[in-house]
PDB file of C-alpha atoms in Angstrom:
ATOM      1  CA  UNK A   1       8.688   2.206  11.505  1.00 86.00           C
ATOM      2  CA  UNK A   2       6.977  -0.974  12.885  1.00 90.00           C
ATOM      3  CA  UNK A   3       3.712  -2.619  11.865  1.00 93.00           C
ATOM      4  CA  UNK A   4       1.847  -4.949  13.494  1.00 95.00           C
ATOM      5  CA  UNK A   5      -1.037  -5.810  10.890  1.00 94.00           C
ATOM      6  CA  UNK A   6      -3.801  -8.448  12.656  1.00 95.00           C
ATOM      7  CA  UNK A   7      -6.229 -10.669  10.960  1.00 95.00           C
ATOM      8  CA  UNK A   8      -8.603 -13.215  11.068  1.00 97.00           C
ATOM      9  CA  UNK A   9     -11.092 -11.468  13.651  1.00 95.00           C
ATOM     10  CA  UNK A  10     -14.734 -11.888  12.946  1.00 97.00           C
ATOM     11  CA  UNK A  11     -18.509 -13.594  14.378  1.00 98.00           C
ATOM     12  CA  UNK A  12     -18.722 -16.912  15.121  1.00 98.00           C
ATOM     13  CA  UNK A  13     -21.100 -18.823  16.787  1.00 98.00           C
ATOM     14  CA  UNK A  14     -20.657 -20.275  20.429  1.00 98.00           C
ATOM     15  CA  UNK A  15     -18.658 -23.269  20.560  1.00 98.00           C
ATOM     16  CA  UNK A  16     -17.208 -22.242  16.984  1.00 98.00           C
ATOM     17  CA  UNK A  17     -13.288 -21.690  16.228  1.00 98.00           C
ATOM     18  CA  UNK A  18     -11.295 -18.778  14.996  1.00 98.00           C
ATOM     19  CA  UNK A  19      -7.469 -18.042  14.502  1.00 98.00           C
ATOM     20  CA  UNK A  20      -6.535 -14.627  14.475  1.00 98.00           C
ATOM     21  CA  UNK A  21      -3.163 -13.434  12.810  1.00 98.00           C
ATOM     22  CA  UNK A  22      -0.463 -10.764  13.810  1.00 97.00           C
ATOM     23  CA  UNK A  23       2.565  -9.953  11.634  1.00 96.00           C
ATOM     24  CA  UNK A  24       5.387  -7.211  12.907  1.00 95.00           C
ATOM     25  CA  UNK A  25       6.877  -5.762   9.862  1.00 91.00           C
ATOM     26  CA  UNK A  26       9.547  -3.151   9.549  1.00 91.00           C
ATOM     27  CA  UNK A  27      12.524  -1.690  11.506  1.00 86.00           C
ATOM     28  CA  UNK A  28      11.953  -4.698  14.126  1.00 86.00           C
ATOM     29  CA  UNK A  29      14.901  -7.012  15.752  1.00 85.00           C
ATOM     30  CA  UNK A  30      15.354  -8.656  18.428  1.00 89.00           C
ATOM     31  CA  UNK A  31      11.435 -10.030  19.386  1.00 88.00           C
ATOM     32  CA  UNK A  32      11.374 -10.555  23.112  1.00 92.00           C
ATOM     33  CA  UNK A  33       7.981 -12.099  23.302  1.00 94.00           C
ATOM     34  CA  UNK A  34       4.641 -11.693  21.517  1.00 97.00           C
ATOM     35  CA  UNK A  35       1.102 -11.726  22.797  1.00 97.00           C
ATOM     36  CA  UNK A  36      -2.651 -10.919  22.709  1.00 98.00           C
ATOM     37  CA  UNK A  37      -4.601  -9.092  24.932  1.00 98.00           C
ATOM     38  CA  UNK A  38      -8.490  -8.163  24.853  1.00 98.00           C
ATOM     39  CA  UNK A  39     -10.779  -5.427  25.611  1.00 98.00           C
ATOM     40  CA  UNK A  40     -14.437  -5.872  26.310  1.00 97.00           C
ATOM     41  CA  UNK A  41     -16.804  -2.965  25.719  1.00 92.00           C
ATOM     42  CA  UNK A  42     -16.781  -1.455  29.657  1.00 95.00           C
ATOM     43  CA  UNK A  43     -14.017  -3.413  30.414  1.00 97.00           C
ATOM     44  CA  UNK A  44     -10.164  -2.847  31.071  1.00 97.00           C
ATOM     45  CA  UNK A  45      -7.599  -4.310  28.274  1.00 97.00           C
ATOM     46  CA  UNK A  46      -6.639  -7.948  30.156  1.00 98.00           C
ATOM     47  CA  UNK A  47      -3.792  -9.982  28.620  1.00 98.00           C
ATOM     48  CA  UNK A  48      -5.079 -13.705  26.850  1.00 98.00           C
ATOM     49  CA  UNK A  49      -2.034 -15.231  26.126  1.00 98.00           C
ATOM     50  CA  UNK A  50       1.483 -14.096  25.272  1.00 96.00           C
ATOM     51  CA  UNK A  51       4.586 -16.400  23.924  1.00 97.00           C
ATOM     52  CA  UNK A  52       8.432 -15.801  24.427  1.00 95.00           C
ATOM     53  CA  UNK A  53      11.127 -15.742  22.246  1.00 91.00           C
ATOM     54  CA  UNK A  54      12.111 -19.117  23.408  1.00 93.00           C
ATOM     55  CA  UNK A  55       8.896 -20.712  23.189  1.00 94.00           C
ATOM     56  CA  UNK A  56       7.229 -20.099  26.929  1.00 97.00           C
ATOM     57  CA  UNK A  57       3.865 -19.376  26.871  1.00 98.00           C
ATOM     58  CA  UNK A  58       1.466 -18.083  29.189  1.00 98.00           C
ATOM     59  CA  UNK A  59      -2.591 -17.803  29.242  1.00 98.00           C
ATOM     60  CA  UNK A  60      -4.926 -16.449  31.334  1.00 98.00           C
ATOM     61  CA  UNK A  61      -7.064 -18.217  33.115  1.00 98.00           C
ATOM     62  CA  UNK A  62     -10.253 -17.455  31.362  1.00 98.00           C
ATOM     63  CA  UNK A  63      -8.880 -19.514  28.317  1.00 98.00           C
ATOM     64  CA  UNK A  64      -6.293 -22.026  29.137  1.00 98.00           C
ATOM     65  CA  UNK A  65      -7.196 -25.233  27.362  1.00 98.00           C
ATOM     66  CA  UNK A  66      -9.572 -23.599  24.229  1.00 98.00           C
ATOM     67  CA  UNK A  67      -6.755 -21.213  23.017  1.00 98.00           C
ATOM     68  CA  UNK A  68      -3.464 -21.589  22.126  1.00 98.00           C
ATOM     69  CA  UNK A  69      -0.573 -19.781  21.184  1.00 98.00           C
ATOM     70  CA  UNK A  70       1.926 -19.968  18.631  1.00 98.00           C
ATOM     71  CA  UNK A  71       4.873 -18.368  16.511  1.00 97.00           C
ATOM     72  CA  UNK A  72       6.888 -18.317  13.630  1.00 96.00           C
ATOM     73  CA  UNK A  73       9.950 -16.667  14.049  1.00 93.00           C
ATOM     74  CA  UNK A  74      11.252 -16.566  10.535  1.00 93.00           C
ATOM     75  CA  UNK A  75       8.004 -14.550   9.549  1.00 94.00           C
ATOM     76  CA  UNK A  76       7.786 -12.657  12.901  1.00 94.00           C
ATOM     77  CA  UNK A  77       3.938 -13.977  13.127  1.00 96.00           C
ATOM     78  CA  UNK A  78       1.958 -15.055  16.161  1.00 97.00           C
ATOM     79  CA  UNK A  79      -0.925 -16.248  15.991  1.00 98.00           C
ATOM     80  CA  UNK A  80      -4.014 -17.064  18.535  1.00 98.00           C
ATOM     81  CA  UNK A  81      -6.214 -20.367  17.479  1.00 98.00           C
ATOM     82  CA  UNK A  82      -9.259 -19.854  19.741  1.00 98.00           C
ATOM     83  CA  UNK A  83     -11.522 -22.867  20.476  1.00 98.00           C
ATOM     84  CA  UNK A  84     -14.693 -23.835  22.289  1.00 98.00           C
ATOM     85  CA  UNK A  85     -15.844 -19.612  21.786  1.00 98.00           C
ATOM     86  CA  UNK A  86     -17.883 -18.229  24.536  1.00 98.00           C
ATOM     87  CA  UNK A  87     -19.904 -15.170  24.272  1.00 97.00           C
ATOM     88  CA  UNK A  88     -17.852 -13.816  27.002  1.00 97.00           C
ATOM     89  CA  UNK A  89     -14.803 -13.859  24.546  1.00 98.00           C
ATOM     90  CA  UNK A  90     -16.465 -10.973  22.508  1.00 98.00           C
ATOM     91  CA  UNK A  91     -13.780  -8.380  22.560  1.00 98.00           C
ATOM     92  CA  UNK A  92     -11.376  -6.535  20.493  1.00 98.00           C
ATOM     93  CA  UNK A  93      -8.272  -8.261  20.497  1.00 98.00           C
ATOM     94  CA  UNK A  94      -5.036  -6.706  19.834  1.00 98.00           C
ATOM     95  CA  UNK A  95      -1.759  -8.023  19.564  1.00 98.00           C
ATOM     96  CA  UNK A  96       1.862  -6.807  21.414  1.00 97.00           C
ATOM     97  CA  UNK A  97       5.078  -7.108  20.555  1.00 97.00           C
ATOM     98  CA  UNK A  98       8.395  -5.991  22.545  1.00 95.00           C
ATOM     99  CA  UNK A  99      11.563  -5.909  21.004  1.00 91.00           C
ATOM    100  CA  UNK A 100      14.791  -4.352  20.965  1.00 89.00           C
ATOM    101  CA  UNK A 101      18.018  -4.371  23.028  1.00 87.00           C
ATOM    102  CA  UNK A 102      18.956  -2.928  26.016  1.00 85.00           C
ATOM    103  CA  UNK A 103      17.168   0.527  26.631  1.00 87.00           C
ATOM    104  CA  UNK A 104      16.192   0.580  23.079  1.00 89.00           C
ATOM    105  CA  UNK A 105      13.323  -2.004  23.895  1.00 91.00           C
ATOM    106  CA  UNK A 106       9.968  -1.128  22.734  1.00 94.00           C
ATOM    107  CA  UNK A 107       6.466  -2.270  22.821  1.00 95.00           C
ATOM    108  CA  UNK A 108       4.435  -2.208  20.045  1.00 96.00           C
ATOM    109  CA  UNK A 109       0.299  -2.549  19.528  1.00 97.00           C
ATOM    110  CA  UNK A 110      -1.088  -3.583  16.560  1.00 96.00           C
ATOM    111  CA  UNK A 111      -4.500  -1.248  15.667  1.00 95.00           C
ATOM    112  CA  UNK A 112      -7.018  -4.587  16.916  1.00 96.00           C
ATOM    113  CA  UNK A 113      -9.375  -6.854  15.600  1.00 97.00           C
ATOM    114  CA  UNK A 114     -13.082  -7.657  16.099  1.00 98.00           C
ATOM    115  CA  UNK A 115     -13.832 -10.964  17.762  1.00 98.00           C
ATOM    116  CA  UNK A 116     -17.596 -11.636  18.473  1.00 98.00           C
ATOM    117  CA  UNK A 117     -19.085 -14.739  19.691  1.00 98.00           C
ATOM    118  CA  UNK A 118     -23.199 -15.297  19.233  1.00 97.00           C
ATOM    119  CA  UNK A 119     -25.035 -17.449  22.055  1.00 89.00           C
TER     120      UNK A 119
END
């Protein structure tokens, strides 16, 4: 069984910081990349940033330059350091993981965290 436990959601005030936390645990090898996505109330799930296992990383649009994304390996954490907070960053956000080899490649969700952001 895999895990993905996330942490570090919460209310901040525009402008304020917060780094959220996701760490696979269990029957998981091979990490091809990691990543967060959101979901607004109303809104589809969108991706916010996602890392690979060699390093890339990739961020949407709405938050390149206030949030940045980051690993360690050896703990098989990623975590999301979220800057500059607008109140259109209120969302759950919920962190993905795919690993595996070959046709045994999964994806995994982790169960989301609460990020809301006061004007």
């Amino acid at each position: 069984q895999v895990q993905l436990v996330e942490s570090g959601g919460g209310l901040v005030q525009a402008g304020g910081s917060l780094r959220l936390s996701c760490a696979a645990s269990g029957s998981i090898v091979n990490i091809h990349d990691m990543g967060w996505y959101r979901q607004a109330p109303g809104k589809q799930r969108e991706l916010v940033a996602f890392i690979t296992g060699g390093g890339s990383t990739n961020y949407a649009v709405s938050v390149k330059g206030r949030f940045t994304i980051s690993k360690d390996s050896a703990k098989n954490t990623v975590y999301l350091q979220m800057n500059s907070l607008k109140a259109e960053d209120t969302a759950v956000y919920y962190c993905r993981v795919t690993a595996g080899y070959y046709f045994n490649t999964y994806t995994y969700w982790g169960q989301g965290t609460q990020v809301t952001v006061s004007s």
